[in-house]
Coordinates of C-alpha atoms and ligand atoms in Angstrom, one line a residue:
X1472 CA -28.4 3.6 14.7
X1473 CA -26.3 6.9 14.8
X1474 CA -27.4 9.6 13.4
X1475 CA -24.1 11.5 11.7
X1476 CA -25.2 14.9 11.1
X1477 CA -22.2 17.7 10.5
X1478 CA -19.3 16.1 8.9
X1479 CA -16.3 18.3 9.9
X1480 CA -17.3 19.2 13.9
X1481 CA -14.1 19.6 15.3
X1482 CA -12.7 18.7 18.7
X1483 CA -13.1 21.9 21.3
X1484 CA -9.2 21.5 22.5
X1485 CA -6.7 24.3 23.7
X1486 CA -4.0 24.8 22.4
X1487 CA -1.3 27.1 22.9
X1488 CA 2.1 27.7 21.5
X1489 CA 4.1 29.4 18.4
X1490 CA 5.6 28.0 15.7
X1491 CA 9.0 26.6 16.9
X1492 CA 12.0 28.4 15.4
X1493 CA 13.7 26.9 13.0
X1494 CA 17.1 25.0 13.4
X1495 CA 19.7 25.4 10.7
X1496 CA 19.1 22.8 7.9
X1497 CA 21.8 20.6 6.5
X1498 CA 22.9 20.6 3.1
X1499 CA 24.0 17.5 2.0
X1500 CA 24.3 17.1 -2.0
X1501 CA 23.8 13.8 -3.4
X1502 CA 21.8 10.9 -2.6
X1503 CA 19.5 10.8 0.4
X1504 CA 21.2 8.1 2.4
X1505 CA 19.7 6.7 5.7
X1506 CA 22.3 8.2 8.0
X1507 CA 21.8 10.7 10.9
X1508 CA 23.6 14.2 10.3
X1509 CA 25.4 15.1 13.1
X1510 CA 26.9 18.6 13.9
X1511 CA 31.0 19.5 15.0
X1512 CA 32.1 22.0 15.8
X1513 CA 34.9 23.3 13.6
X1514 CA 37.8 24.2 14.0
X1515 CA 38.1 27.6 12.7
X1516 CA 41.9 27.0 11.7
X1517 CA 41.4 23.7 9.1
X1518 CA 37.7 25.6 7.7
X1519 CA 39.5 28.8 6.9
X1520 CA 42.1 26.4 5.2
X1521 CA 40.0 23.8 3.8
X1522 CA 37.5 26.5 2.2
X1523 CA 40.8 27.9 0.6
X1524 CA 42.0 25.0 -1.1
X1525 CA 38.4 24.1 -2.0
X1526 CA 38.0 27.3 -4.1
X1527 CA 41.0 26.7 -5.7
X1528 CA 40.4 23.5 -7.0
X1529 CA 36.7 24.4 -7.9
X1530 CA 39.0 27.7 -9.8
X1531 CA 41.0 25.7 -11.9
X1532 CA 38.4 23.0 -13.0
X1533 CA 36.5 26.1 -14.2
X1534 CA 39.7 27.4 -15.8
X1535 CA 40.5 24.0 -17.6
X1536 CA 37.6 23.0 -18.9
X1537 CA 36.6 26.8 -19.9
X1538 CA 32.8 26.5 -18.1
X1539 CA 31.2 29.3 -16.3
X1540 CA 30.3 28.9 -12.9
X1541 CA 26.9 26.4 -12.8
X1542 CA 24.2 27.7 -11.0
X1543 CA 21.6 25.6 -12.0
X1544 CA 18.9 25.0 -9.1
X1545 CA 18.5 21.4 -8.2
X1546 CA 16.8 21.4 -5.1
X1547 CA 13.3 23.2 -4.7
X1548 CA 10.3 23.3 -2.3
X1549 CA 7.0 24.5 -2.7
X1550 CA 4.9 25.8 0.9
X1551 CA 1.4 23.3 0.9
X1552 CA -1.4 24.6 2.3
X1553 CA -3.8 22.9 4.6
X1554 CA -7.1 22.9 3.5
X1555 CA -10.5 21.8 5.9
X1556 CA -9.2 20.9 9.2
X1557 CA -6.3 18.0 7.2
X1558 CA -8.9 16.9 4.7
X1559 CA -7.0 18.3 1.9
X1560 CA -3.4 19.9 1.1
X1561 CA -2.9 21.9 -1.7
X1562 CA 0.5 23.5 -3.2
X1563 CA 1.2 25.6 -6.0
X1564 CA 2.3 25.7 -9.6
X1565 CA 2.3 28.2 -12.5
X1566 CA 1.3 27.3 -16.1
X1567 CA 1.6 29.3 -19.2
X1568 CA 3.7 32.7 -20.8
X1569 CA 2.9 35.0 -19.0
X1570 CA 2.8 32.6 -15.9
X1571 CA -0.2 32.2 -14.2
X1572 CA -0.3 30.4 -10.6
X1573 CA -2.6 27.8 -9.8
X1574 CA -3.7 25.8 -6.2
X1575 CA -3.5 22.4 -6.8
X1576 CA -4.3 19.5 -4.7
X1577 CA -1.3 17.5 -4.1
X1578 CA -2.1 13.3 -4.8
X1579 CA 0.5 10.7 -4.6
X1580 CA -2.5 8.9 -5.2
X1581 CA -3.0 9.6 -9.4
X1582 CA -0.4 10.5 -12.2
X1583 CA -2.9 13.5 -14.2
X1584 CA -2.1 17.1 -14.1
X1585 CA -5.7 19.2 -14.5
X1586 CA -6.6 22.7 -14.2
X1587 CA -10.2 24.4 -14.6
X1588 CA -10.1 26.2 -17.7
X1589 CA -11.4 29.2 -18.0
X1590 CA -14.4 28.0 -20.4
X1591 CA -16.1 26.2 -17.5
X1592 CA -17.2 29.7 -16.6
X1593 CA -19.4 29.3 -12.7
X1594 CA -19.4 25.6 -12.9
X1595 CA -15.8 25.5 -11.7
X1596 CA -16.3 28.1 -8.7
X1597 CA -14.4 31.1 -8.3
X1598 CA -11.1 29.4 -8.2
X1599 CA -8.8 30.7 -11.0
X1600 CA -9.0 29.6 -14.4
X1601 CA -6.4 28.9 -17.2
X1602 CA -7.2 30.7 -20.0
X1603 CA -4.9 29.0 -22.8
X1604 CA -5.6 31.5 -25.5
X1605 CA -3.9 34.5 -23.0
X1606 CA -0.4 32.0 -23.2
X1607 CA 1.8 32.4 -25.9
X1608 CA 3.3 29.3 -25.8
X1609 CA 0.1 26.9 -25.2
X1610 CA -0.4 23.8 -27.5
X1611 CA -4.1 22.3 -27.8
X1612 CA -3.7 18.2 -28.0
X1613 CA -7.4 18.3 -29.1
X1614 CA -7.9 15.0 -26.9
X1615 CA -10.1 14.7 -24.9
X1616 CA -9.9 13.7 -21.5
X1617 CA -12.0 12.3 -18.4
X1618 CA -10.9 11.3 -15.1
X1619 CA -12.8 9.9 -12.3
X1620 CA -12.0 9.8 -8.7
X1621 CA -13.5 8.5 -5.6
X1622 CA -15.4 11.7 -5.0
X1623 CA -16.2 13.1 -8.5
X1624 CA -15.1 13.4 -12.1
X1625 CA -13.4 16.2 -14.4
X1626 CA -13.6 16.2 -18.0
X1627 CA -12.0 18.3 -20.8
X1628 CA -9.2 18.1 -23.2
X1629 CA -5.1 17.7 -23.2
X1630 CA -3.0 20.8 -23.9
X1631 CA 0.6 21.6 -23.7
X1632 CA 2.3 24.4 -22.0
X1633 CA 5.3 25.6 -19.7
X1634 CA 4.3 24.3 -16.2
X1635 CA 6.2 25.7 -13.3
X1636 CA 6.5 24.4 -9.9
X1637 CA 9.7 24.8 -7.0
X1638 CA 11.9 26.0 -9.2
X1639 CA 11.7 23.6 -12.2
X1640 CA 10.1 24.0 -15.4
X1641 CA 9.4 21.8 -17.5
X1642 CA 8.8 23.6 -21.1
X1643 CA 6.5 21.7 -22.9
X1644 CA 4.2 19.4 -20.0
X1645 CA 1.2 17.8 -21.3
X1646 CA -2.2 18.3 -18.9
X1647 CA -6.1 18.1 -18.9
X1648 CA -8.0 21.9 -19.1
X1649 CA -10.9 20.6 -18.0
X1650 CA -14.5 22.4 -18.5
X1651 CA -16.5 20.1 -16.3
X1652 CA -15.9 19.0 -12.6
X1653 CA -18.4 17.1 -10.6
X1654 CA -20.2 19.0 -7.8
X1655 CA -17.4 19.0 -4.2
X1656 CA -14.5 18.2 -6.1
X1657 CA -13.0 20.9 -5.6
X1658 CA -13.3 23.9 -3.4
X1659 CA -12.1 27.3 -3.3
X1660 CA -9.3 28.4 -3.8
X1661 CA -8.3 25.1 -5.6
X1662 CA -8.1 24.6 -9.4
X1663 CA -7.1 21.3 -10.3
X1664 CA -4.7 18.2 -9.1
X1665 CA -1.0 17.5 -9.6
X1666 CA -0.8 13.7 -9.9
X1667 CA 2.5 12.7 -8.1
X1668 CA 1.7 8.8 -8.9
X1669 CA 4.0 7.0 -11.9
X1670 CA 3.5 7.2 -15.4
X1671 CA 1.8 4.1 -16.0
X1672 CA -1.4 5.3 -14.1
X1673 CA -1.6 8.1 -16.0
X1674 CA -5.2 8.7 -17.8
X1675 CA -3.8 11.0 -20.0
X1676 CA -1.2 9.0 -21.3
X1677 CA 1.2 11.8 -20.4
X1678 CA 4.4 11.6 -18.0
X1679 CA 3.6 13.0 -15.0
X1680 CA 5.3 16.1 -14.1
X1681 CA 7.5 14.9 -11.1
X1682 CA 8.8 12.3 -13.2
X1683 CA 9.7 14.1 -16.0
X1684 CA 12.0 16.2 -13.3
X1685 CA 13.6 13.0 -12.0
X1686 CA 13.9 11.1 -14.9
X1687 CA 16.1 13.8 -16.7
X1688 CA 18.0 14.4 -13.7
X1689 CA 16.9 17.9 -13.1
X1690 CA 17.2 16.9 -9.0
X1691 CA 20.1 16.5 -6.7
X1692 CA 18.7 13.2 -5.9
X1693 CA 16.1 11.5 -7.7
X1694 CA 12.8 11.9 -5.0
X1695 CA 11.0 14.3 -3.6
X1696 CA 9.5 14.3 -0.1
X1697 CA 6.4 15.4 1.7
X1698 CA 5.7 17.4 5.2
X1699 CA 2.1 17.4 6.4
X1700 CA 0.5 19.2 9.1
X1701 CA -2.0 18.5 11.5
X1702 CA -5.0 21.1 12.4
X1703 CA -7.9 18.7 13.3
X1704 CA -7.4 18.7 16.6
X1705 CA -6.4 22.2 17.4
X1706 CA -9.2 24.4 18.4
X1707 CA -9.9 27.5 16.2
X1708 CA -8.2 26.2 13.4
X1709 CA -9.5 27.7 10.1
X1710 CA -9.3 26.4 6.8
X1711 CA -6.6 26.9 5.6
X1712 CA -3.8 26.6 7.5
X1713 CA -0.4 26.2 6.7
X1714 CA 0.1 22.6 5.6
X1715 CA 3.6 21.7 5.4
X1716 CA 6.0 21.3 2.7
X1717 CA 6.8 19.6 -0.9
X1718 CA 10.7 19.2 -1.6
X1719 CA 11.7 18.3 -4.6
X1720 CA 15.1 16.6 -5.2
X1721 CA 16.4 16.3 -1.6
X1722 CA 15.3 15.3 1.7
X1723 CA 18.2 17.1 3.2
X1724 CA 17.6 20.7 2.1
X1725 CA 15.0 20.5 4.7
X1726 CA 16.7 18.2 7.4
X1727 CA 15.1 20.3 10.6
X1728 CA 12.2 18.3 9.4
X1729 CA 13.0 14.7 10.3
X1730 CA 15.0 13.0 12.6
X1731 CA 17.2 9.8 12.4
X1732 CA 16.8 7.7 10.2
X1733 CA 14.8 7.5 6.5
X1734 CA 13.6 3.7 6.1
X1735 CA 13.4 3.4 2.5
X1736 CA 11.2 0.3 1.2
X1737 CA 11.6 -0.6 -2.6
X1738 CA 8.0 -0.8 -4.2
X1739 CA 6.9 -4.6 -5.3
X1740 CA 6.9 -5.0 -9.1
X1741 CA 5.8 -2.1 -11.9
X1742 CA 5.8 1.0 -9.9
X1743 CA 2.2 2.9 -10.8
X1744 CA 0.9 3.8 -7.5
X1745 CA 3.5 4.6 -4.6
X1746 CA 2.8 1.0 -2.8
X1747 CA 4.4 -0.7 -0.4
X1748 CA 3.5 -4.2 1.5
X1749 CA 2.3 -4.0 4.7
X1750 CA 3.4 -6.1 6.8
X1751 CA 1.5 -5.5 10.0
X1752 CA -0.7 -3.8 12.2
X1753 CA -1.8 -3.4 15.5
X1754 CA -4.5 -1.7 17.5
X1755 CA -4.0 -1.1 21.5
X1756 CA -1.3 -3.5 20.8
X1757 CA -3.0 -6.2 19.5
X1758 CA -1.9 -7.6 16.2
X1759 CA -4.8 -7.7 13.3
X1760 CA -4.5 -10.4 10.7
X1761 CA -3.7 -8.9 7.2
X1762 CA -3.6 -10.9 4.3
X1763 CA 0.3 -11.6 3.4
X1764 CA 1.6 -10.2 0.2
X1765 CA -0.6 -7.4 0.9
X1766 CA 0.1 -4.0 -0.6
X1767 CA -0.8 -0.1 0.8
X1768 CA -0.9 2.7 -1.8
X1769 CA 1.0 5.7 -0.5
X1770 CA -1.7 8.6 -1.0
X1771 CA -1.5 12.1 0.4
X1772 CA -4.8 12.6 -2.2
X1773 CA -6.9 10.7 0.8
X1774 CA -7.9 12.1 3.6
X1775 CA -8.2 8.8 5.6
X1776 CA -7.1 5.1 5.6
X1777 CA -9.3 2.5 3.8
X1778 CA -8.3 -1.5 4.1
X1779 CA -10.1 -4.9 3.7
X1780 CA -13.6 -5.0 4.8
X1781 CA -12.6 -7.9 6.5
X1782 CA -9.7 -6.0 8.6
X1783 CA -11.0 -3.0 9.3
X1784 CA -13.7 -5.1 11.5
X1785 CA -11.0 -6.7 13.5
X1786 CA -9.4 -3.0 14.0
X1787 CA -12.8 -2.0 15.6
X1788 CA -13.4 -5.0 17.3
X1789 CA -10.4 -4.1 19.8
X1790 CA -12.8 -0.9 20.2
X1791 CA -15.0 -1.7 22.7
X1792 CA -18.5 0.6 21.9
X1793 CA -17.8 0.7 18.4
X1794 CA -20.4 0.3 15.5
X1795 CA -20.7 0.6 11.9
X1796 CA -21.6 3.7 11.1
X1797 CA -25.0 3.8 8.4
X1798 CA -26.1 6.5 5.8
X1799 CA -23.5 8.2 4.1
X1800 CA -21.2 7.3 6.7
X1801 CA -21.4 3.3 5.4
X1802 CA -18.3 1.8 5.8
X1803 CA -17.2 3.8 8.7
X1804 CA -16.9 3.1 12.6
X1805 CA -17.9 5.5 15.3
X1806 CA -16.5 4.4 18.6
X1807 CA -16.7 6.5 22.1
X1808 CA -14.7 10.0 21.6
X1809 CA -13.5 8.8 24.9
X1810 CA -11.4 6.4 23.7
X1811 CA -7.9 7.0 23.1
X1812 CA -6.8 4.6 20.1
X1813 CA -3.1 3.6 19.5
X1814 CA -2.7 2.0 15.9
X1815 CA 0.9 1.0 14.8
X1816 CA 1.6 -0.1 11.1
X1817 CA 4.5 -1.5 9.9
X1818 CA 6.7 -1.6 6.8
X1819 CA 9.4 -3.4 6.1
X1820 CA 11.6 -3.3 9.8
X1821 CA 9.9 0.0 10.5
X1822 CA 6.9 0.7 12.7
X1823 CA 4.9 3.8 12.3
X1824 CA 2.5 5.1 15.4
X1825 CA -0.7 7.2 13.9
X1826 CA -1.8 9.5 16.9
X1827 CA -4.9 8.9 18.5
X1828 CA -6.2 12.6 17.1
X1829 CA -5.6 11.3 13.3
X1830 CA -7.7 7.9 14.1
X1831 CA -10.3 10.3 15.7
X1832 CA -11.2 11.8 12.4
X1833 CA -14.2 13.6 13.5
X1834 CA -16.9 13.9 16.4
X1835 CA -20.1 12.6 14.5
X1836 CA -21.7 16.0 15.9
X1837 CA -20.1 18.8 17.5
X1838 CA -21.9 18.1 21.0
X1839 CA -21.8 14.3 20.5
X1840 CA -19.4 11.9 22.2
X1841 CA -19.4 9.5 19.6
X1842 CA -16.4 9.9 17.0
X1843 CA -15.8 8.9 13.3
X1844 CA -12.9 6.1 12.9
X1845 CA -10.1 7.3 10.3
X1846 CA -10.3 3.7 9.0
X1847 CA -12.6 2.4 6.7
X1848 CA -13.6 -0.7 4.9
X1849 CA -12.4 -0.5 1.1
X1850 CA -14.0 -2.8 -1.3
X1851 CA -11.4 -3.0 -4.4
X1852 CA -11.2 -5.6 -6.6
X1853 CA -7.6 -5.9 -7.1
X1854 CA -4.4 -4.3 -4.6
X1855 CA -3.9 -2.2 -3.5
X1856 CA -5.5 -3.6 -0.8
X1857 CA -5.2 -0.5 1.6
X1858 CA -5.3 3.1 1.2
X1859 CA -2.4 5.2 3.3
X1860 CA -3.8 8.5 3.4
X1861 CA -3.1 12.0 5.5
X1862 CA -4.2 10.2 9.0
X1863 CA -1.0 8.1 8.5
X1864 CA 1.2 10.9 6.4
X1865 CA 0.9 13.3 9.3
X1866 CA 2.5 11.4 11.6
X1867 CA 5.9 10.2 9.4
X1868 CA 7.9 12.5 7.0
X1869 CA 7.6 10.7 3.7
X1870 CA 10.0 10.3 1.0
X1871 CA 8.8 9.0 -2.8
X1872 CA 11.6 7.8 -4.8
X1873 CA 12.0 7.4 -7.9
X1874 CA 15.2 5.0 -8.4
X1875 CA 15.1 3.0 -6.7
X1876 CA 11.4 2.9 -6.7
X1877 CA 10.7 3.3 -2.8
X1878 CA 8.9 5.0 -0.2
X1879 CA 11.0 6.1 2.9
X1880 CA 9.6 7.5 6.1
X1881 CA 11.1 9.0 8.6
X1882 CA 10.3 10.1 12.2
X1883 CA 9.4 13.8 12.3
X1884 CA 11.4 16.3 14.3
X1885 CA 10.5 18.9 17.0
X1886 CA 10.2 21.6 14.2
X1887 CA 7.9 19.7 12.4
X1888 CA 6.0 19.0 15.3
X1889 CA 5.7 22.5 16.5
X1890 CA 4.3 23.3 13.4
X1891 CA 1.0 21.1 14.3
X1892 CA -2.3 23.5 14.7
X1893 CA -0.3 26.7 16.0
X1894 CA -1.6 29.1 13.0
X1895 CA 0.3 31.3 11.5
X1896 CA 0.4 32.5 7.7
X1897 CA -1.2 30.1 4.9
X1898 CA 1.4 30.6 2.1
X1899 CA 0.2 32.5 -0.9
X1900 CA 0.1 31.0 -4.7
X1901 CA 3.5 32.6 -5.7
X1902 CA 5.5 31.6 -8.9
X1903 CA 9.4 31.4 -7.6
X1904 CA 12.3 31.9 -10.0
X1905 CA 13.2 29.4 -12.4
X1906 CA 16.6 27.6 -12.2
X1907 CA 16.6 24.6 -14.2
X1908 CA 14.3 23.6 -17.1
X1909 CA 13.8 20.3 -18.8
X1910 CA 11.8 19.1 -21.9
X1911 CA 9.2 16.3 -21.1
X1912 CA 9.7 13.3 -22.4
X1913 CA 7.6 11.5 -25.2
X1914 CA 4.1 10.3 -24.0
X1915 CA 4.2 7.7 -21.6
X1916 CA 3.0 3.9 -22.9
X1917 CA 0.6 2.9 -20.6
X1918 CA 1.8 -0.3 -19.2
X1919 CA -0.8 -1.7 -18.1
X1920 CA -4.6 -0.8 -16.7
X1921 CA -5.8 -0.8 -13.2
X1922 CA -9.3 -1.1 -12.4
X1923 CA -11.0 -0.6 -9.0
X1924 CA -14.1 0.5 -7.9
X1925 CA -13.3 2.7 -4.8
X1926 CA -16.6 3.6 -3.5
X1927 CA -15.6 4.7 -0.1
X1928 CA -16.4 8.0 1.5
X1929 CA -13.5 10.1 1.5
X1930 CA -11.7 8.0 -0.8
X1931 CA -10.9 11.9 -1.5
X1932 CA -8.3 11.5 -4.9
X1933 CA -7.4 8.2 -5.6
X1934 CA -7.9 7.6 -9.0
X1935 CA -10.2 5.3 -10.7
X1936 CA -9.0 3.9 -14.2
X1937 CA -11.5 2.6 -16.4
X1938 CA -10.7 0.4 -19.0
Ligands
NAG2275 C1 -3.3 16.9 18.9 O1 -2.7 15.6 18.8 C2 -1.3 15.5 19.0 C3 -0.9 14.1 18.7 O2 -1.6 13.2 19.4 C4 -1.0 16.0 20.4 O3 0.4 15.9 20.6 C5 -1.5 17.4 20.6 O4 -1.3 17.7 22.0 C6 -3.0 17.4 20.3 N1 -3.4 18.8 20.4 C7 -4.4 19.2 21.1 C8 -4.7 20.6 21.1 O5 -5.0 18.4 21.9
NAG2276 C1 12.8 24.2 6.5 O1 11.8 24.0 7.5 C2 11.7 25.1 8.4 C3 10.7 24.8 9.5 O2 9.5 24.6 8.9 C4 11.3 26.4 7.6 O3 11.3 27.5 8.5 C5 12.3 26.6 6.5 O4 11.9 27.7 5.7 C6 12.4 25.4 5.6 N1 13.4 25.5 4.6 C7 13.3 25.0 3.4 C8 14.4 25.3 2.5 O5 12.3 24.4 3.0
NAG2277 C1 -8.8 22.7 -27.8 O1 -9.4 21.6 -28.5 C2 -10.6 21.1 -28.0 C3 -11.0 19.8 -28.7 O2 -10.9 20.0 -30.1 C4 -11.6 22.2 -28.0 O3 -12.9 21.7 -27.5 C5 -11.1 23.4 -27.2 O4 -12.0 24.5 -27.3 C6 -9.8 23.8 -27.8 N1 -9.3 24.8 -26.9 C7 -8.8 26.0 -27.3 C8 -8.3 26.9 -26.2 O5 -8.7 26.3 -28.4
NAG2278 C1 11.2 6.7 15.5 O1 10.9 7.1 16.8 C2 10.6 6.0 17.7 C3 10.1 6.5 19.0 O2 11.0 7.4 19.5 C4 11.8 5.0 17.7 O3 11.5 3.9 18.5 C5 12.2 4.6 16.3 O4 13.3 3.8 16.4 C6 12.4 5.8 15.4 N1 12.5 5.3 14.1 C7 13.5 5.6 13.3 C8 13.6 5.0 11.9 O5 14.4 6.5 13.6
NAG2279 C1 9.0 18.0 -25.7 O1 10.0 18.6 -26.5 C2 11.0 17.7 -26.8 C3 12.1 18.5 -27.5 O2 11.5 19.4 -28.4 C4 10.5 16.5 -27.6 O3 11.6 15.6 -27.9 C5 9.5 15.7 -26.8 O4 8.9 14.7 -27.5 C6 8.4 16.7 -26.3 N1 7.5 16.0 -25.4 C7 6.2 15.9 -25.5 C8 5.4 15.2 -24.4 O5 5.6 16.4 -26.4

């Protein structure tokens, strides 16, 4: 037996280095296509000419149809923030006339928008609270609401009000002010959760935010796509740190991010979570059995990666020196810090590697030489069947798109590595100009209800639906 005693001792690794300098980003409008961008060099002669006739022809399609120049935004990003050595990653978003900006944690994993209200007075920390009778243009639903997660609950009631985020509005988004959180769900400076999941998961009954963007065609292209950074291996990180990036209607805007190609594969059925089936997966090469037909939520809410009881024993039994972890820690591995562990899953054509310092999610102690596995045994009762969180996300730069319904990944560049556990400024909650605004579409019908009973640890924000 193992005693586990601190739960976030981190690794006592050097590191040196600055952030890498940025390369000059692509812009490419329209769809995100899986193609490598590849530079010339001009000619200076046939751009000077080309720009020329460009801007006449732009001139006299503004002149015959009597528009004004368009200069509606339709690309946006918002900074995340890394929060607990990778265990969380939150961005930003404004709510309310005035505006008012809010830390949210960012979860592909659930479809609600909440933020503490300012009625749950200490309970909710000293995170900032929405006060809805200081906006002009809030709307009280009167319904109430109540949400449970892997890790806690939050209760309150729906509302309406201008909600803000990377440059889009959308005027009149429905969301949960809640008054009562459990205990740990959130911690400071965070106020709430901006579900990135599909309407049909939706506990509120409300379309989530993202797709009310994409689904009015607010976006370039209809997806948005998700950089995450690493920090748990990095000696003297603090919490935070900077976390990466949310894009919203491109994955070219920030093309320094990723390199060759995005492998886009369509989800299965009635999108709700971001799933995918996985296909396969190997440990120190060896392939584990998974159960065909076999589907992976995409969740940047989860800290870790939970699968089949049944699998995640075969994964440890390549391990040699590994054990079931007991206590709290049921459901978890430890295995000899030693160890340097390759797993490889695979979507579709693509193989993904996680790094041996996401599978090594923490030293059970920060003296010991036993570590804490990143996978754990999941017990659902209906798919998905595995649980893809930030130990897999950091290593990939993730697209979610909306139409087709898919999930892309793509190799991360240099830039985007350099940016692993370097320091460096953890953005602050800012509300950016507004460029394009959209109306939210009428409540979402729930299409159908998923139930699961995700008891895992660090099952951090993947919702639960009851019935
Ligand atoms: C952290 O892990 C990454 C990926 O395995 C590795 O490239 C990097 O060198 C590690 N950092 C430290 C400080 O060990
Ligand atoms: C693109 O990424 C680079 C490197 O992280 C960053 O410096 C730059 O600000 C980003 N640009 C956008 C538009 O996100
Ligand atoms: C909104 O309505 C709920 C339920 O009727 C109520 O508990 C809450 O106090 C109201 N909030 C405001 C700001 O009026
Ligand atoms: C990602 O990088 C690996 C290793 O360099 C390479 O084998 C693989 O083909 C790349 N995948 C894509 C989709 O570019
Ligand atoms: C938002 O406003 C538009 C236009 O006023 C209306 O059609 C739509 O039903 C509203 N959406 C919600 C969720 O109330």
């Amino acid at each position: 037996m193992i005693p586990i005693l601190s739960l976030l001792s981190l690794f006592a690794l050097s590191t040196t280095g600055t952030f890498g300098a940025p390369t000059e980003a692509a812009t490419i409008a329209g769809q995100c296509q899986s193609i490598p961008l590849l530079r010339r060099n001009p000619s200076p002669y046939d751009i000077g000419r080309l720009g020329a006739l460009a801007k006449r022809q732009r001139d006299n399609v503004i002149l015959k149809y009597g528009g004004q120049t368009k200069q509606r935004r339709s690309t946006g990003y918002n900074s995340i923030v890394d929060q607990q050595f990778d265990s969380s990653y939150y961005g930003t978003l404004a709510i309310g006339t005035p505006a008012e900006s809010f830390d949210v944690i960012l979860d592909t994993g659930s479809s609600d928008l909440w933020v503490t209200g300012s009625s749950c007075g200490t309970a909710c920390g000293t995170s900032a609270t929405l006060n809805p009778s200081s906006s002009s243009t809030f709307q009280n639903l009167t319904t109430p609401f109540s949400i449970k997660y892997g890790s806690g609950n939050a209760e309150g009631y729906l509302g309406q009000d201008v909600v803000q985020m990377a440059g889009f509005s959308v005027s009149n988004q429905s969301f949960a002010v809640v008054d009562l959180v459990s205990d740990g769900l959130l911690t400071s400076p965070m106020s709430g959760l901006l579900g990135l999941a599909w309407s049909s998961l939706a506990k509120s009954q409300q379309t989530p935010f993202w797709q009310t963007l994409a689904a009015s065609n607010a976006w370039d292209s209809p997806l948005f796509a998700v950089q995450l950074t690493r920090y748990s291996n990095a000696s003297n990180a603090k919490t935070p740190e900077p976390g990466g990036v949310l894009n919203m209607g491109t994955c070219y805007t920030n093309s320094s991010l990723y390199t060759g190609s995005i492998e886009y594969i369509d989800i299965p059925g009635t999108p709700s979570y971001w799933y995918l089936p996985l296909d396969s997966l190997t440990v120190q090469g060896n392939s584990i059995t998974i159960t065909s037909g076999t589907t992976a939520a995409i969740d940047t809410g989860t800290t870790n990666i939970g699968g089949p009881a049944s699998s995640i024993q075969a994964i440890y039994a390549n391990i040699p020196d590994s054990q079931p972890a007991t206590g709290e820690w049921e459901g978890y591995y430890t295995y000899p810090c030693s160890t340097t562990v390759n797993v490889e899953l695979s979507f579709g054509e693509s193989t993904w590697s996680i790094s041996p310092a996401d599978f090594a999610f923490s030293r059970i102690t920060s003296t010991s030489t036993e570590c804490l596995g990143a996978f754990f045994e999941l017990t659902t009762d209906t798919d998905p069947a595995w649980i893809i969180g930030d130990a897999f996300l950091k290593n990939v730069y993730s697209v979610f798109r909306y139409n087709p319904a898919s999930v892309g990944f793509a190799n991360l560049s240099s830039v985007a590595i350099a940016e692993n556990g370097v320091g460096g400024t953890v953005p602050s909650a800012t509300i950016g100009a507004v460029s394009a605004t959209v109306v939210s579409t009428s409540t979402a019908p729930r299409s159908y209800a998923l139930s699961t009973s995700l008891s895992a640890l660090f099952l951090t924000f993947s919702a639960i639906i009851l019935l």
